DNA sequence: CTGAAAGCGCTAACAC
DNA sequence: GTGTTAGCGCTTTCAG
């Protein structure tokens, strides 16, 4: 049975006959240490299987190389991609991401934030601009860089990186109108707490209104297999409102379900009915037709957010460049353009 | 500008006129404190916006309520579900999951493990049974519960929860044979480091061999959209080996791509060609036909692993019950059964 | 290049 | 009920 107590610097010090302080220097590659002692120490540490105690280190140095990343969900395809962007950038720094999930619940966000801040991370990357007052207060008082991501329709506490979902909704509406579609149905999540979906919808209806149009039918879902929901909602909606000529989905997964349904039914896409989703997920590439969509720049958002944190952690001052609006790119795919050009 | 220094217990103590020790008791709900002082302290803490320093707390108490969760990937659908199971269980305890991702690379796993262990977590949940020698040594020496998940084909360091992928592969092969299929193609990931996929394949070929059969064609991919890869590989394989009557995919996503391709081509499924995937993901429910698959019990694995950690953290001893083999369930869907029953 | 001393902010253990 | 005293294991700082 291995030792119950875990090893300390002192154990390595004793095993190598070098002072704790010098052992510490070697293990952190700090300061000048003679090659001789360095090797002696490393050998001893390795032999004993010493793992440093970051808790003690952090307390003494007042430095923690953790970055809190707070997101609403992991099952959304979207957030893992953001995380990938963050990881890729932080891999080149001493910083490490720590992920917390809120399930789209503000109170849960608040408690996750509290937990994470109590570990004194070097920075926070958090999805969205909407938070409880208590959460905002905590972030303002934390004294560390805070980057709010995904959305730029609002005022950041510190820095922000994202796209304007309102603008994205408008842009999609305009593209649809330009193709001559007029009877438009909308399907999306029920979640009142998905502010970004809400903003897209608002931008969408707003742009339709400007052309004297409005959403002819709409339906919202929650939970379950998004692909199947898309299929089911599409069927229900087309039965209820048969004269629709376009279906706009608030995410690609339900859009894909809708597309599969239409193809199944032999509905001519995009002649009889046009379709579009949102997010530009990889999945679309494997469908029989490529669903029109709008990329949400997830990886890039993650990268940029991580860069801001890294820069600040390295001593940079807050700067106006720390608020970045990316432009979502419209992908026509095969389901939006009615004629050539 | 808010204070640069973050607040300490002492600040709360001074603001409330109560000793640090008692403040600490109140904030942790420990021991008996008069209602009076309790309220005074809570008011002061709230007013100041005090966030406790867990680093100092952990150092002093030698207790860290973090559970390290180490998985190969987040973009796999599968692991987020495991995490959900873990979170659900830990939510009822003082423990908190901290996630690390290895990208299927053993050296990365080793470094992630080292980083996490240096924070002295209360336990480790780690995917798979294959690790570098150094990783195994670290886990053996950590003096905390270690639960290896997903797979049970091997010897655990401490506890394990999962399914036998070898057995899963065999079971699928037997089901396929029973339906009378004989010319079987296999498609999967190239990754030599996905040990579970490898074991499934081994079990699969082994069971075929027992009936005098072998895989008639096979193809491996890496990277890119799995759905599209499934489509492309299926097309390539059917052109190369047109007499195949069954396609076994190592995951549902490529299986779904293959299914969509077959339907597109008007191939009769499951009469002319049968299909099956692996994992039993939700996505399947939305496809035009339900792909045959085998559930990998992801949520349950997460739940059980978390329960083992929670039990041990609460003082329980290691027990043989801490090694659990779950049975994957075969789902015939619409693509495996040729005739009724 | 190496070592000694003094905490980091909190909590365990005990006294009052 | 509440306060006091020692550290937890490391790093910072300053001497040598």
XYZ file of C-alpha atoms (C1' of nucleotides) in Angstrom:
714
model
C 0.000 0.000 0.000
C 1.446 3.366 -1.039
C 1.864 6.139 1.531
C -1.308 7.625 2.840
C 0.189 11.086 3.103
C 1.107 12.589 -0.218
C 4.639 13.708 -0.841
C 5.835 17.225 -0.103
C 8.708 19.348 -1.232
C 10.413 18.433 2.003
C 10.420 14.768 1.028
C 12.139 15.601 -2.230
C 14.488 17.893 -0.377
C 15.496 15.155 2.013
C 15.775 12.524 -0.676
C 18.050 14.731 -2.739
C 19.961 16.481 0.020
C 19.061 19.883 -1.412
C 17.153 22.616 0.394
C 13.420 22.896 -0.132
C 13.884 26.253 -1.697
C 16.241 25.018 -4.325
C 14.071 22.023 -5.005
C 11.227 24.411 -5.595
C 13.352 26.406 -8.008
C 14.262 23.337 -9.991
C 10.714 22.091 -10.199
C 9.510 25.427 -11.522
C 12.522 26.112 -13.771
C 13.063 29.350 -11.941
C 16.268 31.174 -11.295
C 19.715 29.732 -11.806
C 20.425 26.343 -10.423
C 23.545 24.363 -11.201
C 23.095 21.532 -13.634
C 24.330 19.197 -10.954
C 21.747 19.960 -8.309
C 19.047 20.265 -10.931
C 19.602 16.730 -12.061
C 19.832 15.437 -8.537
C 16.516 17.035 -7.675
C 14.717 15.922 -10.808
C 15.874 12.382 -10.284
C 14.632 12.354 -6.706
C 11.272 13.908 -7.633
C 10.725 11.404 -10.386
C 11.790 8.459 -8.300
C 9.456 9.370 -5.486
C 6.620 10.188 -7.868
C 6.272 13.658 -6.426
C 3.313 15.731 -7.607
C 3.491 19.361 -6.478
C 0.675 20.782 -4.416
C -0.765 23.641 -6.425
C -3.002 24.628 -3.588
C -0.097 25.556 -1.410
C 1.700 27.076 -4.377
C -1.259 29.193 -5.324
C -1.756 30.397 -1.802
C 1.840 31.414 -1.452
C 2.225 32.982 -4.867
C -1.228 34.512 -5.110
C -1.344 33.198 -8.627
C -3.652 30.612 -10.131
C -3.267 29.637 -13.751
C -6.874 28.598 -14.165
C -9.391 30.244 -16.480
C -13.037 29.745 -15.586
C -15.165 28.968 -18.642
C -18.886 29.102 -17.998
C -21.290 27.860 -20.630
C -24.970 26.885 -20.700
C -24.688 23.375 -22.081
C -22.398 20.729 -23.464
C -24.929 18.838 -25.500
C -25.309 21.677 -27.938
C -22.464 20.954 -30.381
C -21.830 24.655 -30.310
C -20.088 24.982 -26.983
C -17.624 22.149 -27.378
C -16.374 23.990 -30.437
C -15.923 27.165 -28.451
C -14.001 25.144 -25.900
C -11.776 23.770 -28.609
C -10.870 27.287 -29.673
C -10.142 28.244 -26.084
C -8.027 25.161 -25.420
C -6.023 25.588 -28.572
C -4.974 29.065 -27.537
C -4.417 28.349 -23.866
C -2.292 25.315 -24.715
C 0.452 27.751 -25.659
C 0.281 29.508 -22.293
C 0.575 28.414 -18.675
C -3.194 28.894 -18.364
C -5.714 26.088 -18.115
C -9.446 26.146 -18.756
C -11.884 24.879 -16.159
C -15.404 24.355 -17.430
C -18.661 24.977 -15.620
C -22.116 24.283 -17.037
C -25.257 26.224 -16.163
C -28.037 24.458 -18.090
C -29.296 27.882 -19.146
C -30.293 28.673 -15.557
C -29.261 32.053 -14.154
C -29.208 30.873 -10.532
C -27.057 27.929 -11.497
C -24.802 30.305 -13.364
C -24.535 32.379 -10.230
C -23.552 29.436 -8.055
C -21.106 28.052 -10.597
C -19.527 31.462 -10.885
C -19.265 31.760 -7.131
C -17.630 28.363 -6.852
C -15.172 29.143 -9.564
C -14.282 32.594 -8.329
C -13.571 31.127 -4.949
C -10.638 29.348 -6.575
C -9.300 32.721 -7.661
C -8.861 32.044 -11.375
C -6.828 34.315 -13.637
C -9.831 35.139 -15.762
C -13.405 34.288 -16.677
C -14.907 33.475 -20.054
C -18.657 33.356 -19.795
C -21.394 32.883 -22.383
C -23.866 35.679 -22.882
C -24.395 39.182 -21.597
C -27.380 38.445 -19.400
C -26.606 37.545 -15.791
C -28.162 38.035 -12.375
C -27.271 41.227 -10.556
C -25.301 39.208 -8.025
C -23.327 37.529 -10.798
C -22.500 40.868 -12.364
C -21.409 42.263 -9.025
C -19.134 39.299 -8.406
C -17.538 39.683 -11.801
C -17.043 43.406 -11.410
C -15.401 42.894 -8.049
C -13.252 39.947 -8.970
C -10.380 42.057 -10.167
C -9.651 39.719 -13.064
C -10.376 39.889 -16.788
C -13.926 38.897 -17.711
C -14.796 38.072 -21.315
C -18.434 37.631 -22.223
C -18.790 35.607 -25.384
C -21.193 34.597 -28.179
C -23.265 37.759 -28.145
C -22.510 41.442 -28.608
C -26.031 42.883 -28.350
C -25.555 44.599 -24.990
C -23.051 46.097 -22.606
C -20.169 43.952 -21.417
C -18.828 44.066 -17.888
C -15.316 44.140 -19.240
C -14.622 42.568 -22.628
C -16.810 40.758 -25.143
C -16.392 38.634 -28.267
C -19.252 37.407 -30.391
C -21.712 38.090 -33.120
C -24.853 40.185 -33.127
C -27.675 37.709 -33.109
C -30.156 40.432 -33.831
C -28.224 41.349 -36.928
C -27.905 37.672 -37.855
C -31.685 37.296 -37.714
C -32.164 40.383 -39.849
C -29.607 39.263 -42.382
C -31.289 35.907 -42.801
C -34.688 37.523 -43.209
C -33.349 39.818 -45.892
C -31.779 36.946 -47.789
C -35.026 35.009 -47.672
C -37.065 37.953 -48.873
C -34.616 38.594 -51.656
C -35.277 35.107 -52.998
C -38.954 35.943 -53.213
C -40.234 33.855 -50.341
C -43.235 35.379 -48.612
C -45.050 32.845 -46.431
C -42.524 32.140 -43.751
C -42.747 29.750 -40.827
C -40.444 29.770 -37.810
C -39.441 26.952 -35.472
C -37.245 27.183 -32.434
C -36.596 26.280 -28.835
C -39.092 27.214 -26.204
C -36.427 28.283 -23.747
C -37.127 31.812 -22.691
C -33.629 31.893 -21.270
C -31.841 31.371 -24.536
C -31.343 35.075 -25.096
C -29.379 34.617 -28.267
C -32.131 32.608 -29.942
C -34.590 35.251 -28.807
C -32.527 38.054 -30.268
C -32.214 36.272 -33.579
C -35.952 35.869 -33.694
C -36.481 39.526 -32.856
C -34.076 40.644 -35.566
C -35.774 38.284 -37.975
C -39.321 39.526 -37.414
C -38.115 43.100 -37.393
C -36.561 42.770 -40.840
C -39.677 41.041 -42.148
C -41.827 43.835 -40.783
C -39.752 46.365 -42.624
C -40.892 44.666 -45.820
C -44.456 44.439 -44.662
C -44.180 40.754 -43.888
C -44.661 38.742 -40.798
C -44.058 35.194 -39.637
C -47.016 33.195 -40.942
C -46.732 30.377 -38.416
C -44.434 29.465 -35.567
C -43.762 26.678 -33.148
C -41.466 26.090 -30.205
C -40.175 22.908 -28.624
C -38.164 21.855 -25.650
C -36.198 18.735 -24.814
C -35.917 15.508 -26.735
C -34.075 14.640 -29.914
C -33.726 17.863 -31.862
C -33.576 16.013 -35.167
C -36.861 14.272 -34.498
C -38.451 17.409 -33.131
C -37.535 19.202 -36.320
C -39.194 16.485 -38.328
C -42.320 16.445 -36.188
C -42.731 20.192 -35.945
C -42.264 20.545 -39.675
C -44.909 17.967 -40.379
C -47.334 19.603 -37.969
C -46.711 23.052 -39.317
C -47.045 22.129 -42.960
C -50.311 20.380 -42.217
C -51.576 23.358 -40.308
C -50.357 25.976 -42.747
C -49.895 24.275 -46.118
C -49.157 27.419 -48.075
C -45.847 28.177 -46.371
C -42.970 28.640 -48.767
C -40.122 28.987 -46.278
C -39.132 27.496 -42.937
C -36.583 29.196 -40.712
C -35.208 27.082 -37.878
C -33.419 28.480 -34.874
C -30.790 25.770 -35.049
C -29.340 23.404 -37.599
C -30.339 20.229 -35.854
C -34.076 20.860 -36.076
C -33.483 22.307 -39.536
C -31.874 19.033 -40.574
C -34.891 17.147 -39.235
C -37.147 19.417 -41.261
C -35.070 18.927 -44.372
C -35.182 15.150 -44.046
C -38.929 15.330 -43.624
C -39.403 17.461 -46.734
C -37.210 15.186 -48.845
C -39.104 12.198 -47.512
C -42.364 13.750 -48.595
C -41.009 14.585 -52.004
C -41.428 18.297 -51.393
C -39.295 20.283 -53.803
C -36.598 22.104 -51.922
C -35.911 24.977 -52.447
C -38.547 25.527 -55.144
C -41.731 24.771 -53.275
C -40.253 25.379 -49.875
C -36.975 26.937 -48.845
C -35.232 26.097 -45.593
C -32.585 27.616 -43.369
C -31.052 26.915 -39.991
C -28.489 28.584 -37.825
C -24.964 27.769 -36.650
C -23.307 26.256 -39.678
C -22.526 22.982 -37.963
C -20.412 20.312 -39.568
C -23.285 17.891 -39.530
C -24.906 19.700 -42.439
C -22.221 18.498 -44.796
C -23.464 14.964 -44.583
C -27.103 15.629 -45.377
C -28.562 14.769 -48.792
C -28.878 18.512 -49.402
C -26.826 21.155 -47.705
C -29.094 23.172 -45.460
C -28.726 26.945 -45.680
C -27.346 28.325 -42.457
C -25.318 31.041 -40.875
C -22.010 30.286 -39.210
C -21.722 31.463 -35.668
C -17.933 31.654 -35.586
C -17.695 29.461 -32.546
C -14.102 28.406 -32.791
C -12.935 31.932 -33.540
C -14.896 33.312 -30.624
C -13.175 30.855 -28.317
C -9.771 31.697 -29.693
C -10.194 35.428 -29.406
C -11.610 35.250 -25.910
C -8.712 33.111 -24.762
C -6.263 35.509 -26.361
C -7.713 38.421 -24.442
C -7.382 36.559 -21.171
C -3.873 35.424 -21.991
C -2.803 38.924 -22.910
C -4.182 40.385 -19.717
C -2.749 37.629 -17.589
C 0.583 38.496 -19.102
C 0.184 42.034 -17.873
C -1.606 43.881 -20.672
C -4.079 46.591 -19.740
C -7.764 46.473 -20.598
C -8.273 48.005 -24.032
C -11.149 48.875 -26.335
C -9.805 46.201 -28.687
C -11.111 43.732 -26.157
C -14.623 44.071 -27.521
C -14.908 42.280 -30.813
C -17.876 41.815 -33.110
C -17.502 39.015 -35.621
C -19.719 38.752 -38.704
C -21.665 35.570 -39.176
C -21.393 34.256 -42.715
C -24.481 33.278 -44.646
C -24.142 29.892 -46.323
C -26.757 29.424 -49.027
C -26.305 25.683 -49.246
C -28.939 24.046 -51.473
C -32.058 25.143 -49.684
C -32.305 28.909 -49.971
C -31.475 30.012 -53.490
C -34.419 29.625 -55.803
C -32.775 30.434 -59.094
C -29.210 30.910 -60.207
C -27.895 34.076 -58.601
C -12.657 51.123 -9.343
C -13.270 48.221 -6.962
C -10.545 47.180 -4.532
C -7.529 45.598 -6.102
C -7.023 43.228 -3.212
C -9.801 40.723 -2.803
C -11.654 40.497 0.474
C -10.599 38.167 3.259
C -12.312 36.672 6.243
C -10.656 39.355 8.313
C -12.520 42.068 6.395
C -15.807 40.382 7.150
C -14.709 39.911 10.741
C -13.959 43.597 11.147
C -17.082 44.724 9.351
C -19.261 42.566 11.562
C -17.361 42.814 14.816
C -17.161 39.030 15.100
C -14.007 36.951 15.300
C -12.602 35.438 12.123
C -13.188 31.986 13.470
C -16.841 32.568 14.055
C -17.231 34.224 10.700
C -15.703 31.129 9.192
C -18.199 28.979 11.079
C -21.132 30.965 9.842
C -20.004 30.937 6.251
C -19.607 27.171 6.338
C -22.694 26.417 8.455
C -20.500 24.627 10.914
C -20.978 24.273 14.644
C -23.415 26.248 16.695
C -23.564 29.969 16.200
C -26.245 32.168 17.694
C -28.853 33.381 15.292
C -27.851 36.898 16.125
C -24.220 36.686 15.154
C -25.052 34.495 12.219
C -27.233 37.174 10.745
C -24.763 39.897 11.475
C -22.039 37.990 9.699
C -24.120 37.021 6.681
C -25.224 40.604 6.245
C -21.659 41.855 6.357
C -20.422 39.186 3.944
C -23.178 39.937 1.493
C -22.752 43.664 1.730
C -19.037 43.472 1.089
C -19.462 40.915 -1.677
C -17.101 38.513 0.010
C -16.160 35.391 -1.910
C -14.259 32.857 0.222
C -10.826 31.761 -0.830
C -11.038 28.034 -1.372
C -7.337 27.805 -1.926
C -6.592 28.818 1.617
C -9.488 26.739 2.865
C -8.314 23.661 1.057
C -4.780 24.070 2.295
C -5.888 24.398 5.873
C -8.472 21.650 5.839
C -6.622 19.265 3.561
C -9.890 18.768 1.769
C -10.787 19.613 -1.796
C -14.272 18.897 -3.047
C -13.238 18.574 -6.655
C -13.508 15.437 -8.753
C -11.221 15.226 -11.752
C -13.005 13.886 -14.836
C -10.688 12.997 -17.688
C -12.133 12.173 -21.082
C -10.765 11.923 -24.614
C -13.072 14.351 -26.372
C -16.067 16.606 -26.078
C -17.143 16.563 -29.702
C -18.188 12.969 -29.490
C -21.770 13.290 -28.193
C -20.923 10.363 -25.988
C -18.850 12.091 -23.356
C -21.143 15.013 -22.676
C -23.753 12.418 -21.755
C -21.387 10.762 -19.339
C -20.732 14.173 -17.837
C -24.434 14.747 -17.425
C -24.719 11.566 -15.426
C -21.780 12.581 -13.278
C -23.106 16.098 -12.676
C -26.555 14.867 -11.785
C -25.175 12.710 -9.030
C -22.564 15.135 -7.750
C -25.138 17.918 -7.581
C -26.503 16.217 -4.492
C -23.108 16.200 -2.802
C -20.524 18.837 -1.930
C -18.375 17.505 -4.767
C -17.805 19.266 -8.044
C -16.576 17.852 -11.350
C -13.637 19.392 -13.148
C -13.213 18.264 -16.721
C -10.004 17.627 -18.611
C -9.786 16.590 -22.261
C -7.033 14.450 -23.746
C -7.851 14.283 -27.468
C -7.159 10.560 -27.307
C -3.459 11.218 -26.684
C -1.809 9.281 -23.868
C 0.858 11.926 -23.226
C -1.799 14.584 -23.044
C -3.717 12.392 -20.665
C -0.623 12.130 -18.564
C -0.120 15.875 -18.365
C -3.788 16.607 -17.721
C -3.767 14.037 -14.962
C -0.643 15.541 -13.442
C -2.163 19.019 -13.499
C -5.358 17.835 -11.930
C -3.734 15.715 -9.264
C -1.655 18.682 -8.277
C -4.911 20.283 -7.106
C -5.462 17.317 -4.812
C -8.972 16.357 -5.905
C -11.167 14.002 -3.893
C -11.297 11.487 -6.706
C -10.640 10.777 -10.364
C -12.989 9.516 -13.036
C -11.065 8.654 -16.158
C -12.078 7.116 -19.465
C -10.564 3.816 -20.428
C -8.221 1.286 -18.910
C -5.189 2.042 -21.036
C -2.805 4.669 -19.675
C 0.921 5.344 -19.708
C 2.959 3.732 -16.970
C 3.571 7.131 -15.431
C -0.162 7.855 -15.385
C -0.881 4.572 -13.696
C 1.806 5.204 -11.119
C 0.397 8.631 -10.346
C -3.070 7.242 -9.881
C -1.893 4.417 -7.705
C 0.003 6.842 -5.501
C -2.638 9.522 -5.300
C -4.365 7.985 -2.317
C -7.810 8.887 -3.663
C -10.543 6.851 -5.350
C -9.925 6.256 -9.049
C -12.789 5.087 -11.269
C -11.960 4.016 -14.793
C -15.028 4.189 -16.995
C -16.525 3.102 -20.321
C -14.626 -0.141 -20.625
C -14.285 -3.241 -18.496
C -12.020 -5.343 -20.704
C -8.944 -5.142 -18.489
C -7.675 -4.630 -14.981
C -8.644 -1.454 -13.158
C -6.293 0.430 -10.884
C -9.037 0.749 -8.322
C -12.660 0.748 -9.503
C -14.263 0.530 -12.957
C -17.677 1.029 -14.516
C -18.491 0.296 -18.117
C -19.408 -2.222 -20.723
C -17.345 -4.900 -22.410
C -16.733 -3.598 -25.884
C -15.371 -6.935 -26.983
C -18.599 -8.561 -25.913
C -20.598 -5.791 -27.586
C -18.828 -6.471 -30.872
C -19.483 -10.185 -30.556
C -23.116 -9.666 -29.726
C -23.654 -7.499 -32.749
C -21.941 -10.013 -35.005
C -24.148 -12.784 -33.679
C -27.298 -10.765 -34.253
C -26.241 -9.997 -37.796
C -25.434 -13.613 -38.565
C -28.721 -14.712 -37.103
C -30.537 -12.568 -39.632
C -28.765 -14.417 -42.391
C -26.380 -11.714 -43.527
C -23.086 -13.069 -44.803
C -21.159 -10.482 -46.776
C -20.301 -7.962 -44.154
C -18.440 -4.668 -44.495
C -16.983 -2.678 -41.621
C -16.328 1.047 -41.304
C -14.746 2.866 -38.408
C -12.309 5.450 -37.169
C -8.678 5.145 -38.009
C -7.559 6.128 -34.517
C -5.336 3.394 -33.215
C -5.760 4.965 -29.800
C -9.477 4.430 -29.559
C -9.107 1.200 -27.649
C -12.805 0.708 -27.194
C -13.497 0.856 -30.922
C -10.623 -1.545 -31.435
C -12.000 -4.006 -28.903
C -15.420 -3.904 -30.488
C -13.893 -4.677 -33.819
C -11.895 -7.535 -32.372
C -14.949 -9.023 -30.703
C -16.842 -8.592 -33.926
C -14.361 -10.399 -36.168
C -13.859 -13.067 -33.560
C -17.564 -13.903 -33.483
C -17.710 -13.923 -37.270
C -14.761 -16.268 -37.390
C -16.548 -18.665 -35.099
C -19.183 -19.008 -37.816
C -16.620 -19.307 -40.534
C -17.158 -15.760 -41.728
C -14.922 -12.781 -42.069
C -15.250 -9.102 -42.770
C -15.551 -8.854 -46.550
C -14.383 -5.240 -46.795
C -13.344 -2.535 -44.389
C -12.441 1.118 -44.341
C -11.209 3.590 -41.747
C -11.426 7.354 -41.603
C -10.187 10.171 -39.458
C -11.313 13.740 -38.969
C -13.992 15.691 -40.778
C -17.750 15.483 -40.615
C -18.603 11.985 -39.484
C -21.971 12.104 -41.212
C -20.366 12.947 -44.532
C -17.576 10.456 -44.035
C -20.168 7.766 -43.465
C -21.842 8.683 -46.709
C -18.597 8.785 -48.666
C -17.139 5.614 -47.235
C -20.369 3.748 -47.872
C -20.457 4.866 -51.461
C -16.839 3.891 -51.985
C -17.265 0.542 -50.337
C -20.412 -0.412 -52.185
C -18.771 0.467 -55.483
C -15.723 -1.542 -54.588
C -17.576 -4.519 -53.161
C -21.099 -4.477 -54.576
C -22.180 -7.809 -53.166
C -22.089 -6.749 -49.519
C -25.303 -7.388 -47.665
C -24.463 -5.748 -44.345
C -22.560 -2.693 -43.139
C -21.392 -2.393 -39.537
C -20.283 1.062 -38.472
C -18.190 1.750 -35.389
C -20.351 4.714 -34.456
C -23.853 5.971 -35.119
C -22.833 9.170 -36.839
C -21.099 7.456 -39.738
C -23.851 4.857 -39.674
C -26.410 7.617 -40.137
C -24.424 8.935 -43.083
C -24.403 5.463 -44.591
C -28.130 5.068 -44.035
C -28.888 8.374 -45.725
C -26.737 7.331 -48.656
C -28.501 4.004 -49.047
C -31.934 5.595 -48.906
C -30.810 8.184 -51.420
C -29.753 5.448 -53.792
C -32.980 3.592 -53.333
C -31.209 0.608 -51.844
C -33.632 -1.553 -49.917
C -32.804 -1.467 -46.234
C -32.722 -3.934 -44.528
C -33.595 -6.394 -47.336
C -30.772 -5.782 -49.763
C -28.429 -4.351 -47.194
C -28.655 -4.269 -43.425
C -26.989 -1.584 -41.329
C -25.937 -1.109 -37.746
C -24.028 1.438 -35.725
C -22.937 1.758 -32.150
C -23.822 3.975 -29.197
C -27.563 4.343 -29.439
C -27.450 8.130 -29.729
C -30.552 10.245 -29.663
C -29.878 11.502 -33.146
C -31.032 8.203 -34.587
C -34.598 8.902 -33.618
C -34.862 11.639 -36.182
C -33.649 9.672 -39.179
C -36.054 8.435 -41.847
C -35.335 4.903 -40.595
C -34.126 4.027 -37.185
C -30.600 2.702 -37.460
C -29.860 -0.484 -35.520
C -27.418 0.209 -32.748
C -26.245 -0.805 -29.341
C -26.627 1.510 -26.392
C -23.455 2.218 -24.504
C -25.121 3.184 -21.220
C -23.313 6.484 -21.062
C -25.510 8.264 -18.592
C -25.637 5.298 -16.273
C -21.892 4.889 -16.395
C -21.475 8.494 -15.332
C -23.971 8.139 -12.529
C -22.440 4.990 -11.115
C -18.915 6.318 -11.299
C -19.933 9.471 -9.472
C -21.708 7.434 -6.833
C -18.592 5.410 -6.154
C -16.544 8.559 -5.696
C -19.194 10.150 -3.519
C -19.451 7.090 -1.343
C -15.716 6.898 -0.837
C -15.399 10.601 -0.214
C -17.984 10.134 2.504
C -15.724 7.581 4.137
C -16.680 4.243 2.583
C -13.972 1.675 2.016
C -13.015 0.333 -1.381
C -15.205 -2.645 -2.189
C -15.522 -5.247 -4.921
C -18.890 -3.689 -5.739
C -16.898 -0.828 -7.156
C -16.309 -2.726 -10.358
C -19.439 -2.784 -12.424
C -20.106 -4.274 -15.833
C -23.193 -2.946 -17.570
C -24.804 -4.745 -20.507
C -25.221 -2.830 -23.707
C -28.686 -3.260 -25.191
C -29.141 -4.168 -28.807
C -31.681 -1.962 -30.576
C -32.845 -3.539 -33.806
C -34.373 -0.357 -35.172
C -35.443 -0.719 -38.802
C -32.177 -1.733 -40.368
C -31.216 -5.102 -38.968
C -34.224 -7.436 -38.886
C -34.871 -8.978 -42.235
C -38.147 -10.732 -41.535
C -40.580 -10.619 -38.671
C -38.899 -12.157 -35.663
C 24.082 29.891 -7.072
C 21.872 28.544 -2.469
C 19.518 28.961 1.980
C 16.573 30.988 6.042
C 12.691 33.322 7.518
C 8.159 34.957 7.033
C 3.932 34.587 5.615
C -0.299 33.553 1.870
C -5.923 33.001 4.098
C -7.999 29.780 6.095
C -9.503 25.873 9.490
C -8.588 21.975 13.248
C -8.246 21.593 17.840
C -8.670 23.170 21.823
C -9.587 26.553 25.560
C -12.768 29.593 27.694
C -21.358 30.037 21.809
C -17.075 32.070 20.910
C -12.118 33.026 20.770
C -7.028 31.569 20.485
C -3.211 29.182 18.669
C -0.927 26.663 15.267
C -0.050 25.310 11.290
C -1.500 23.412 6.005
C 2.927 23.311 1.799
C 4.496 26.272 -0.789
C 6.839 30.867 -2.620
C 8.635 35.559 -1.806
C 12.190 38.130 -0.200
C 16.379 38.915 1.236
C 21.018 37.265 3.000
C 24.860 35.108 2.079
